[in-house]
CSV table of C-alpha atoms in Angstrom, one decimal:
chain,number,residue,atom,x,y,z
D,1,MET,CA,1.6,-9.7,-125.1
D,2,GLY,CA,4.5,-12.3,-125.1
D,3,ALA,CA,5.7,-13.7,-128.3
D,4,ALA,CA,4.9,-17.3,-127.0
D,5,THR,CA,1.2,-16.6,-126.6
D,6,ALA,CA,-0.7,-19.3,-128.5
D,7,PHE,CA,-3.5,-18.6,-131.0
D,8,THR,CA,-6.3,-20.5,-132.7
D,9,ILE,CA,-7.6,-20.2,-136.2
D,10,ARG,CA,-11.3,-20.5,-136.8
D,11,ALA,CA,-14.2,-19.0,-138.6
D,12,ALA,CA,-15.1,-15.4,-137.6
D,13,ARG,CA,-18.2,-15.1,-135.5
D,14,PRO,CA,-20.9,-12.5,-136.5
D,15,GLU,CA,-20.3,-10.5,-133.4
D,16,GLU,CA,-16.6,-10.2,-134.4
D,17,PHE,CA,-17.3,-8.8,-137.9
D,18,PRO,CA,-16.7,-5.2,-136.7
D,19,ALA,CA,-13.4,-6.2,-135.2
D,20,VAL,CA,-12.4,-7.9,-138.4
D,21,VAL,CA,-13.0,-4.6,-140.3
D,22,ALA,CA,-11.0,-2.7,-137.8
D,23,LEU,CA,-8.1,-5.2,-137.9
D,24,THR,CA,-8.1,-5.2,-141.7
D,25,ASP,CA,-8.0,-1.4,-141.7
D,26,LEU,CA,-5.2,-1.3,-139.2
D,27,ALA,CA,-3.1,-3.9,-141.2
D,28,PHE,CA,-3.5,-1.9,-144.3
D,29,ALA,CA,-2.8,1.5,-142.6
D,30,THR,CA,0.5,0.1,-141.2
D,31,GLY,CA,1.6,-1.5,-144.5
D,32,PRO,CA,3.4,-0.2,-147.5
D,33,TYR,CA,0.3,1.5,-148.9
D,34,GLY,CA,-1.0,3.0,-145.6
D,35,HIS,CA,-0.1,6.5,-146.7
D,36,LEU,CA,-2.7,6.3,-149.6
D,37,PRO,CA,-6.3,7.4,-149.3
D,38,VAL,CA,-8.8,4.5,-149.2
D,39,SER,CA,-10.9,4.2,-152.3
D,40,ALA,CA,-14.6,3.7,-152.2
D,41,GLU,CA,-14.1,0.2,-153.8
D,42,ARG,CA,-11.7,-0.9,-151.1
D,43,ARG,CA,-13.9,0.5,-148.4
D,44,ALA,CA,-16.8,-1.6,-149.7
D,45,LEU,CA,-14.7,-4.7,-149.9
D,46,VAL,CA,-13.3,-4.4,-146.4
D,47,ASP,CA,-16.7,-3.7,-144.9
D,48,ALA,CA,-18.5,-6.6,-146.6
D,49,VAL,CA,-17.4,-9.2,-143.9
D,50,ALA,CA,-20.9,-10.7,-143.7
D,51,GLU,CA,-21.1,-11.2,-147.5
D,52,ARG,CA,-17.6,-12.8,-147.6
D,53,ALA,CA,-18.6,-15.1,-144.7
D,54,ALA,CA,-21.9,-16.1,-146.4
D,55,ASP,CA,-20.4,-16.8,-149.9
D,56,GLY,CA,-17.0,-18.1,-148.8
D,57,ALA,CA,-15.1,-18.0,-145.5
D,58,VAL,CA,-13.7,-15.4,-143.1
D,59,LEU,CA,-11.1,-16.8,-140.8
D,60,VAL,CA,-9.5,-15.2,-137.8
D,61,ALA,CA,-6.4,-15.9,-135.6
D,62,VAL,CA,-7.6,-15.6,-132.0
D,63,GLU,CA,-5.3,-15.3,-129.0
D,64,HIS,CA,-5.9,-18.1,-126.4
D,65,GLU,CA,-8.2,-16.3,-124.0
D,66,PRO,CA,-11.5,-18.1,-124.5
D,67,ASP,CA,-12.9,-17.2,-121.1
D,68,ALA,CA,-12.3,-13.5,-120.9
D,69,ASP,CA,-13.7,-10.4,-122.7
D,70,LEU,CA,-10.6,-8.5,-123.6
D,71,VAL,CA,-10.5,-4.8,-124.2
D,72,ARG,CA,-7.8,-4.2,-126.8
D,73,ASP,CA,-5.5,-1.2,-126.4
D,74,LEU,CA,-3.0,-0.8,-129.2
D,75,ASP,CA,0.0,1.5,-129.2
D,76,VAL,CA,0.1,2.8,-132.8
D,77,ALA,CA,3.5,4.2,-133.6
D,78,GLY,CA,4.5,7.1,-135.9
D,79,ASP,CA,2.1,9.7,-137.2
D,80,ALA,CA,-0.8,7.2,-137.3
D,81,ASN,CA,-1.0,7.5,-141.0
D,82,HIS,CA,-3.3,10.6,-141.0
D,83,GLY,CA,-5.4,9.3,-138.2
D,84,ARG,CA,-6.6,6.1,-139.9
D,85,ALA,CA,-4.6,3.7,-137.8
D,86,ASP,CA,-5.8,5.5,-134.6
D,87,ALA,CA,-9.3,5.1,-135.8
D,88,ALA,CA,-8.9,1.4,-136.5
D,89,ALA,CA,-7.2,0.9,-133.1
D,90,ARG,CA,-10.1,2.6,-131.4
D,91,ARG,CA,-12.5,0.3,-133.0
D,92,LEU,CA,-10.4,-2.7,-131.9
D,93,ARG,CA,-10.8,-1.7,-128.3
D,94,GLU,CA,-14.4,-3.0,-128.4
D,95,PRO,CA,-14.7,-6.1,-126.1
D,96,ILE,CA,-14.5,-9.4,-128.0
D,97,ARG,CA,-14.1,-13.1,-127.0
D,98,GLY,CA,-10.4,-13.4,-127.4
D,99,ARG,CA,-8.2,-10.9,-129.1
D,100,LEU,CA,-8.1,-11.0,-132.9
D,101,LEU,CA,-4.5,-11.2,-134.1
D,102,GLY,CA,-5.1,-11.7,-137.8
D,103,THR,CA,-7.7,-12.4,-140.5
D,104,VAL,CA,-8.0,-13.7,-144.0
D,105,SER,CA,-11.0,-14.2,-146.4
D,106,LEU,CA,-11.5,-16.9,-149.1
D,107,VAL,CA,-14.1,-16.1,-151.8
D,108,ARG,CA,-15.5,-18.0,-154.8
D,109,ALA,CA,-15.1,-17.0,-158.4
D,110,ASP,CA,-18.8,-15.9,-158.7
D,111,SER,CA,-18.5,-13.6,-155.6
D,112,ALA,CA,-18.7,-9.9,-155.8
D,113,GLN,CA,-15.6,-9.9,-153.7
D,114,SER,CA,-13.5,-11.8,-156.3
D,115,ARG,CA,-11.0,-10.2,-158.6
D,116,LEU,CA,-9.0,-13.0,-160.2
D,117,ALA,CA,-10.7,-16.4,-159.6
D,118,THR,CA,-12.4,-18.1,-162.5
D,119,GLY,CA,-14.4,-21.4,-162.7
D,120,GLU,CA,-14.1,-23.3,-159.4
D,121,GLU,CA,-11.0,-21.5,-158.2
D,122,ALA,CA,-10.9,-20.0,-154.7
D,123,GLU,CA,-9.4,-16.5,-154.1
D,124,LEU,CA,-7.6,-15.4,-151.0
D,125,ARG,CA,-8.3,-11.8,-150.1
D,126,LEU,CA,-7.5,-9.4,-147.3
D,127,LEU,CA,-4.9,-11.2,-145.3
D,128,GLY,CA,-3.9,-9.0,-142.4
D,129,VAL,CA,-2.0,-9.3,-139.1
D,130,ALA,CA,-2.1,-6.9,-136.2
D,131,PRO,CA,1.1,-4.9,-136.1
D,132,GLU,CA,2.2,-6.0,-132.6
D,133,ALA,CA,1.5,-9.7,-133.6
D,134,ARG,CA,3.7,-9.7,-136.7
D,135,GLY,CA,6.7,-12.0,-136.8
D,136,ARG,CA,5.0,-14.9,-135.1
D,137,GLY,CA,3.9,-16.9,-138.2
D,138,ILE,CA,0.3,-15.8,-137.9
D,139,GLY,CA,0.1,-14.7,-141.6
D,140,GLU,CA,1.5,-18.0,-142.7
D,141,ALA,CA,-0.8,-20.0,-140.5
D,142,LEU,CA,-3.8,-18.0,-141.9
D,143,ALA,CA,-2.7,-18.6,-145.5
D,144,LEU,CA,-2.4,-22.3,-144.8
D,145,ALA,CA,-5.8,-22.5,-143.1
D,146,ALA,CA,-7.4,-20.7,-146.2
D,147,GLN,CA,-5.7,-23.3,-148.4
D,148,GLU,CA,-7.3,-26.1,-146.3
D,149,GLU,CA,-10.7,-24.3,-146.7
D,150,ALA,CA,-10.2,-24.3,-150.4
D,151,LEU,CA,-9.6,-28.0,-150.3
D,152,THR,CA,-12.9,-28.6,-148.6
D,153,TRP,CA,-14.6,-26.9,-151.5
D,154,GLY,CA,-12.7,-29.1,-154.0
D,155,ALA,CA,-11.2,-26.0,-155.6
D,156,PRO,CA,-8.6,-26.7,-158.2
D,157,ALA,CA,-6.4,-23.7,-157.2
D,158,VAL,CA,-6.1,-20.7,-154.9
D,159,VAL,CA,-5.4,-17.4,-156.6
D,160,LEU,CA,-4.5,-14.0,-155.0
D,161,ASP,CA,-3.0,-10.6,-155.7
D,162,THR,CA,-0.7,-8.4,-153.7
D,163,GLY,CA,0.8,-5.0,-154.4
D,164,THR,CA,4.1,-4.7,-156.1
D,165,LEU,CA,5.5,-2.9,-153.1
D,166,ASN,CA,4.3,-5.5,-150.6
D,167,PHE,CA,7.5,-7.4,-150.5
D,168,THR,CA,6.7,-9.2,-147.2
D,169,SER,CA,3.6,-10.7,-148.6
D,170,GLN,CA,5.4,-11.7,-151.8
D,171,ARG,CA,8.0,-13.6,-149.8
D,172,LEU,CA,5.3,-15.3,-147.8
D,173,TYR,CA,3.4,-16.5,-150.8
D,174,GLU,CA,6.4,-17.6,-152.7
D,175,ARG,CA,7.7,-19.5,-149.7
D,176,LEU,CA,4.3,-21.4,-149.6
D,177,GLY,CA,4.6,-22.4,-153.2
D,178,TYR,CA,2.4,-19.8,-155.0
D,179,GLU,CA,3.7,-19.0,-158.5
D,180,ARG,CA,3.3,-15.7,-160.4
D,181,PHE,CA,1.0,-15.6,-163.3
D,182,THR,CA,-0.4,-13.0,-165.7
D,183,SER,CA,-4.1,-12.6,-165.5
D,184,ALA,CA,-6.4,-10.5,-167.7
D,185,GLY,CA,-5.7,-6.8,-167.1
D,186,ALA,CA,-2.7,-7.4,-164.8
D,187,ALA,CA,0.0,-4.7,-164.7
D,188,GLN,CA,3.1,-5.6,-166.7
D,189,GLU,CA,5.5,-3.0,-165.3
D,190,PRO,CA,6.2,-2.5,-161.6
D,191,GLU,CA,5.0,0.7,-160.1
D,192,THR,CA,6.9,3.4,-158.3
D,193,ASP,CA,5.8,4.7,-155.0
D,194,ALA,CA,5.3,8.1,-156.4
D,195,ALA,CA,3.0,6.8,-159.1
D,196,ALA,CA,0.8,4.7,-156.9
D,197,SER,CA,-2.7,5.5,-155.7
D,198,GLU,CA,-5.4,3.5,-154.0
D,199,ASP,CA,-7.4,3.5,-157.1
D,200,ARG,CA,-4.6,2.0,-159.2
D,201,ILE,CA,-2.3,0.0,-157.0
D,202,ASP,CA,-0.4,-2.3,-159.3
D,203,HIS,CA,-0.6,-6.0,-158.3
D,204,ILE,CA,1.3,-9.2,-158.7
D,205,ASP,CA,-1.0,-12.2,-159.2
D,206,TYR,CA,-0.3,-15.6,-157.7
D,207,ARG,CA,-1.7,-19.0,-158.2
D,208,LEU,CA,-1.3,-22.2,-156.1
D,209,PRO,CA,-2.6,-25.5,-157.8
D,210,LEU,CA,-4.4,-27.8,-155.4
D,211,ARG,CA,-5.1,-30.8,-157.7
D,212,ASP,CA,-2.5,-33.3,-158.9
D,213,ARG,CA,-5.0,-35.2,-161.1
D,214,ASP,CA,-7.4,-33.8,-163.7
D,215,ASP,CA,-9.8,-36.7,-163.4
D,216,LEU,CA,-10.5,-36.5,-159.7
D,217,VAL,CA,-12.1,-34.0,-157.3
D,218,ILE,CA,-11.7,-34.4,-153.6
D,219,ARG,CA,-13.9,-32.3,-151.3
D,220,LEU,CA,-16.2,-32.5,-148.3
D,221,VAL,CA,-19.3,-34.5,-148.6
D,222,ARG,CA,-22.6,-32.7,-149.3
D,223,ASP,CA,-25.8,-33.3,-147.4
D,224,ASP,CA,-27.5,-34.9,-150.3
D,225,GLU,CA,-24.6,-37.4,-150.7
D,226,LEU,CA,-24.6,-38.8,-147.1
D,227,GLU,CA,-26.7,-41.9,-147.9
D,228,ALA,CA,-24.6,-42.6,-151.1
D,229,VAL,CA,-21.4,-42.4,-149.1
D,230,ALA,CA,-22.8,-44.7,-146.5
D,231,ALA,CA,-23.7,-47.3,-149.2
D,232,LEU,CA,-20.3,-46.8,-151.0
D,233,SER,CA,-18.4,-47.4,-147.7
D,234,LEU,CA,-20.4,-50.5,-146.9
D,235,ARG,CA,-19.8,-52.0,-150.3
D,236,ALA,CA,-16.1,-51.3,-149.9
D,237,TYR,CA,-15.8,-53.0,-146.6
D,238,GLU,CA,-18.2,-55.9,-147.3
D,239,TYR,CA,-16.3,-56.6,-150.6
D,240,ALA,CA,-13.2,-57.9,-148.6
D,241,TYR,CA,-14.1,-58.3,-145.0
D,242,GLU,CA,-16.5,-60.0,-142.6
D,243,LEU,CA,-18.2,-57.3,-140.6
D,244,SER,CA,-19.6,-57.3,-137.1
D,245,GLU,CA,-22.9,-55.6,-136.6
D,246,GLY,CA,-21.2,-52.9,-134.5
D,247,TYR,CA,-18.6,-52.1,-137.2
D,248,ARG,CA,-21.3,-52.1,-139.9
D,249,ALA,CA,-23.2,-49.5,-137.9
D,250,SER,CA,-20.1,-47.4,-137.5
D,251,ILE,CA,-19.4,-47.6,-141.3
D,252,VAL,CA,-22.8,-46.4,-142.3
D,253,GLY,CA,-23.0,-43.6,-139.7
D,254,VAL,CA,-21.9,-41.0,-142.1
D,255,ALA,CA,-24.4,-38.3,-141.2
D,256,PRO,CA,-23.4,-38.0,-137.5
D,257,ARG,CA,-19.7,-38.4,-138.5
D,258,ALA,CA,-20.0,-35.5,-140.9
D,259,ARG,CA,-21.6,-33.3,-138.3
D,260,GLU,CA,-18.8,-33.9,-135.7
D,261,HIS,CA,-15.8,-34.4,-138.0
D,262,GLN,CA,-14.9,-34.1,-141.8
D,263,VAL,CA,-16.1,-36.6,-144.3
D,264,TRP,CA,-14.4,-36.3,-147.6
D,265,VAL,CA,-15.3,-37.8,-151.0
D,266,ALA,CA,-13.4,-38.5,-154.2
D,267,ALA,CA,-15.5,-37.9,-157.2
D,268,ASP,CA,-15.0,-38.5,-160.9
D,269,ARG,CA,-14.5,-35.0,-162.3
D,270,ALA,CA,-16.2,-35.8,-165.6
D,271,THR,CA,-19.3,-37.6,-164.3
D,272,GLY,CA,-19.5,-36.6,-160.7
D,273,GLU,CA,-19.7,-40.3,-159.6
D,274,LEU,CA,-18.5,-40.8,-156.0
D,275,LEU,CA,-15.5,-43.2,-156.0
D,276,GLY,CA,-14.2,-43.2,-152.4
D,277,SER,CA,-14.4,-41.6,-148.9
D,278,VAL,CA,-12.3,-40.9,-145.8
D,279,ALA,CA,-13.0,-39.3,-142.5
D,280,THR,CA,-10.7,-36.8,-140.7
D,281,PRO,CA,-11.1,-34.7,-137.6
D,282,ARG,CA,-11.8,-31.0,-137.7
D,283,ARG,CA,-8.9,-28.6,-136.9
D,284,GLY,CA,-7.9,-28.9,-133.2
D,285,SER,CA,-9.6,-32.3,-132.5
D,286,THR,CA,-9.1,-36.0,-133.1
D,287,ILE,CA,-11.4,-38.7,-134.6
D,288,SER,CA,-10.1,-41.7,-132.5
D,289,PRO,CA,-8.4,-42.4,-129.2
D,290,LEU,CA,-5.2,-43.2,-131.2
D,291,ALA,CA,-4.0,-39.7,-131.9
D,292,GLN,CA,-1.8,-37.8,-129.5
D,293,PRO,CA,-0.9,-34.1,-129.5
D,294,GLY,CA,0.8,-33.1,-132.7
D,295,GLU,CA,-0.9,-35.9,-134.7
D,296,LEU,CA,-3.8,-36.2,-137.2
D,297,ASP,CA,-5.7,-39.4,-137.4
D,298,PHE,CA,-8.1,-40.6,-140.0
D,299,ARG,CA,-10.7,-43.4,-140.3
D,300,LEU,CA,-12.8,-45.4,-142.6
D,301,LEU,CA,-10.9,-45.0,-145.9
D,302,ALA,CA,-13.2,-46.6,-148.5
D,303,VAL,CA,-12.9,-47.1,-152.2
D,304,ASP,CA,-16.0,-48.4,-154.2
D,305,PRO,CA,-15.0,-51.8,-155.5
D,306,PRO,CA,-15.6,-50.8,-159.3
D,307,ALA,CA,-13.2,-47.9,-158.8
D,308,ARG,CA,-10.3,-49.9,-157.4
D,309,GLY,CA,-7.1,-49.7,-159.3
D,310,ARG,CA,-7.5,-45.9,-160.0
D,311,GLY,CA,-5.4,-44.7,-157.1
D,312,ILE,CA,-8.4,-43.4,-155.2
D,313,GLY,CA,-7.2,-44.8,-151.8
D,314,GLU,CA,-3.8,-43.3,-152.3
D,315,ALA,CA,-5.2,-39.8,-153.2
D,316,LEU,CA,-7.4,-39.8,-150.0
D,317,THR,CA,-4.5,-40.9,-147.8
D,318,ARG,CA,-2.3,-38.2,-149.3
D,319,LEU,CA,-5.1,-35.8,-148.5
D,320,ALA,CA,-4.8,-36.7,-144.8
D,321,ILE,CA,-1.0,-36.0,-144.8
D,322,GLU,CA,-1.6,-32.7,-146.5
D,323,LEU,CA,-4.2,-31.7,-143.9
D,324,ALA,CA,-1.7,-32.5,-141.2
D,325,ARG,CA,0.9,-30.3,-142.9
D,326,LEU,CA,-1.5,-27.4,-143.3
D,327,ARG,CA,-2.4,-27.6,-139.6
D,328,GLY,CA,1.3,-27.7,-138.5
D,329,LEU,CA,1.1,-31.3,-137.1
D,330,ASP,CA,4.0,-33.7,-137.0
D,331,ARG,CA,2.5,-37.1,-137.7
D,332,VAL,CA,-0.4,-38.9,-139.3
D,333,VAL,CA,-1.7,-42.0,-137.5
D,334,MET,CA,-4.4,-44.6,-138.1
D,335,ASN,CA,-5.6,-48.0,-137.0
D,336,SER,CA,-6.2,-50.8,-139.3
D,337,GLY,CA,-7.5,-54.3,-138.6
D,338,GLU,CA,-5.0,-57.2,-139.1
D,339,GLN,CA,-7.2,-58.6,-142.0
D,340,MET,CA,-7.0,-55.4,-144.1
D,341,THR,CA,-3.9,-56.4,-145.9
D,342,GLY,CA,-4.6,-54.4,-149.0
D,343,ALA,CA,-4.7,-51.2,-147.0
D,344,HIS,CA,-1.5,-52.2,-145.3
D,345,ARG,CA,0.2,-52.5,-148.6
D,346,LEU,CA,-0.9,-49.1,-149.6
D,347,TYR,CA,0.3,-47.5,-146.4
D,348,GLY,CA,3.7,-49.2,-146.7
D,349,ARG,CA,4.0,-48.0,-150.3
D,350,LEU,CA,3.4,-44.4,-149.1
D,351,GLY,CA,6.0,-44.6,-146.4
D,352,PHE,CA,4.0,-45.4,-143.3
D,353,SER,CA,5.6,-47.7,-140.6
D,354,ARG,CA,4.0,-49.8,-137.8
D,355,LEU,CA,3.4,-48.1,-134.5
D,356,SER,CA,3.5,-51.3,-132.5
D,357,GLU,CA,3.5,-49.7,-129.0
D,358,ARG,CA,-0.1,-48.4,-129.7
D,359,GLU,CA,-1.5,-51.7,-131.1
D,360,HIS,CA,-4.1,-53.7,-129.2
D,361,ASP,CA,-6.7,-56.4,-129.6
D,362,ILE,CA,-10.5,-55.8,-130.0
D,363,VAL,CA,-13.2,-58.4,-129.6
D,364,GLU,CA,-16.0,-58.6,-132.1
D,365,GLY,CA,-18.5,-61.4,-131.1
D,366,ASP,CA,-16.4,-64.5,-130.7
D,367,ARG,CA,-13.4,-63.2,-132.7
D,368,ARG,CA,-10.4,-61.4,-131.3
D,369,ILE,CA,-8.8,-59.0,-133.9
D,370,ARG,CA,-5.5,-57.3,-133.7
D,371,LEU,CA,-5.8,-53.6,-134.3
D,372,TYR,CA,-2.6,-52.5,-136.1
D,373,ALA,CA,-1.4,-48.9,-135.9
D,374,PHE,CA,0.5,-47.0,-138.6
D,375,THR,CA,2.3,-43.6,-138.7
D,376,ILE,CA,4.1,-41.4,-141.0
D,377,ASP,CA,6.1,-38.1,-140.4
D,378,VAL,CA,4.6,-35.0,-142.0
D,379,PRO,CA,6.8,-33.1,-144.4
D,380,HIS,CA,6.8,-29.4,-143.7
D,381,ALA,CA,8.4,-28.1,-146.9
D,382,THR,CA,6.5,-26.4,-149.6
D,383,ARG,CA,3.2,-28.1,-150.2
D,384,SER,CA,2.8,-31.0,-152.5
D,385,ILE,CA,-0.1,-33.5,-152.1
D,386,ALA,CA,1.8,-35.8,-154.5
D,387,ALA,CA,5.2,-35.5,-152.7
């Protein structure tokens, strides 16, 4: 397999769960703790793929071979870690739709799979990359995809732990902005290899905050909120603009939009009141004809009129920029009608510029409206929704 082979990150499918177990076993067996016996507790954790998928998310990095059943044949080096790596490799030879190159799970605080998370935090667990696929950025891409998944939940932070001897993982998480913290029962002194055992691997605990504001929660819309978001969005646009029937129908079409794309809401953290909304595409797709490869587009940014002045539109726009960064995209683009001057001021304040070469006119009834286009480059440094 060449180093340039592309991969896609998506949710694991049920028929891939055995391969996820095998890949996780292999990643552990070829890591810094691979010489240790596997405890019953870890065996149960690794095997519970269906439970992790039901309560949270199990993501996989899949090689771009969507049309072929591939039989995996790994060349496991060394002494095969007492045969466990060989056993994991044999399990990975089962035919699957596209070769699995890596996997990661995200679980909630109330899950049996969680060790650190409290409250509404999300916990990243069991990040593993196939040995022959290491060095291609797959682990980083999986960690960023898990961070995006946590954003969809409205989680205030992602927490995780990694062994004190797992220096590769420590460098990855710290490069992504995770900070060490001391949790209840955390080890205070680093272990030595001689003292380690699978039952008492000492860990370093990490936390990555996802919220910049204590008063606001941004997450995906829930099914029972679809009508409320449609009403909120219509109020927002009717407040300042004269709407055609076609545009009105598009604004209130929240349910079909949520099925095909992502509809986000900003809610007051104290009361739960919905304050604003925006729509973005799912990973690997677009939401309008405007976007080109390497770009993320968004539509229908709306703030309920009583909530204006609270920075809701800015927070939702920054979310779109953060999603583009997490997906490794280069730019964010969007269209805006020439009459939407308030939105134009917001975009200018955030650093967007006009994309004049992609602007065009649309006709609504007897009116001709210029459809402006805006763009901003996506920063690829350590995450910061507020930066």
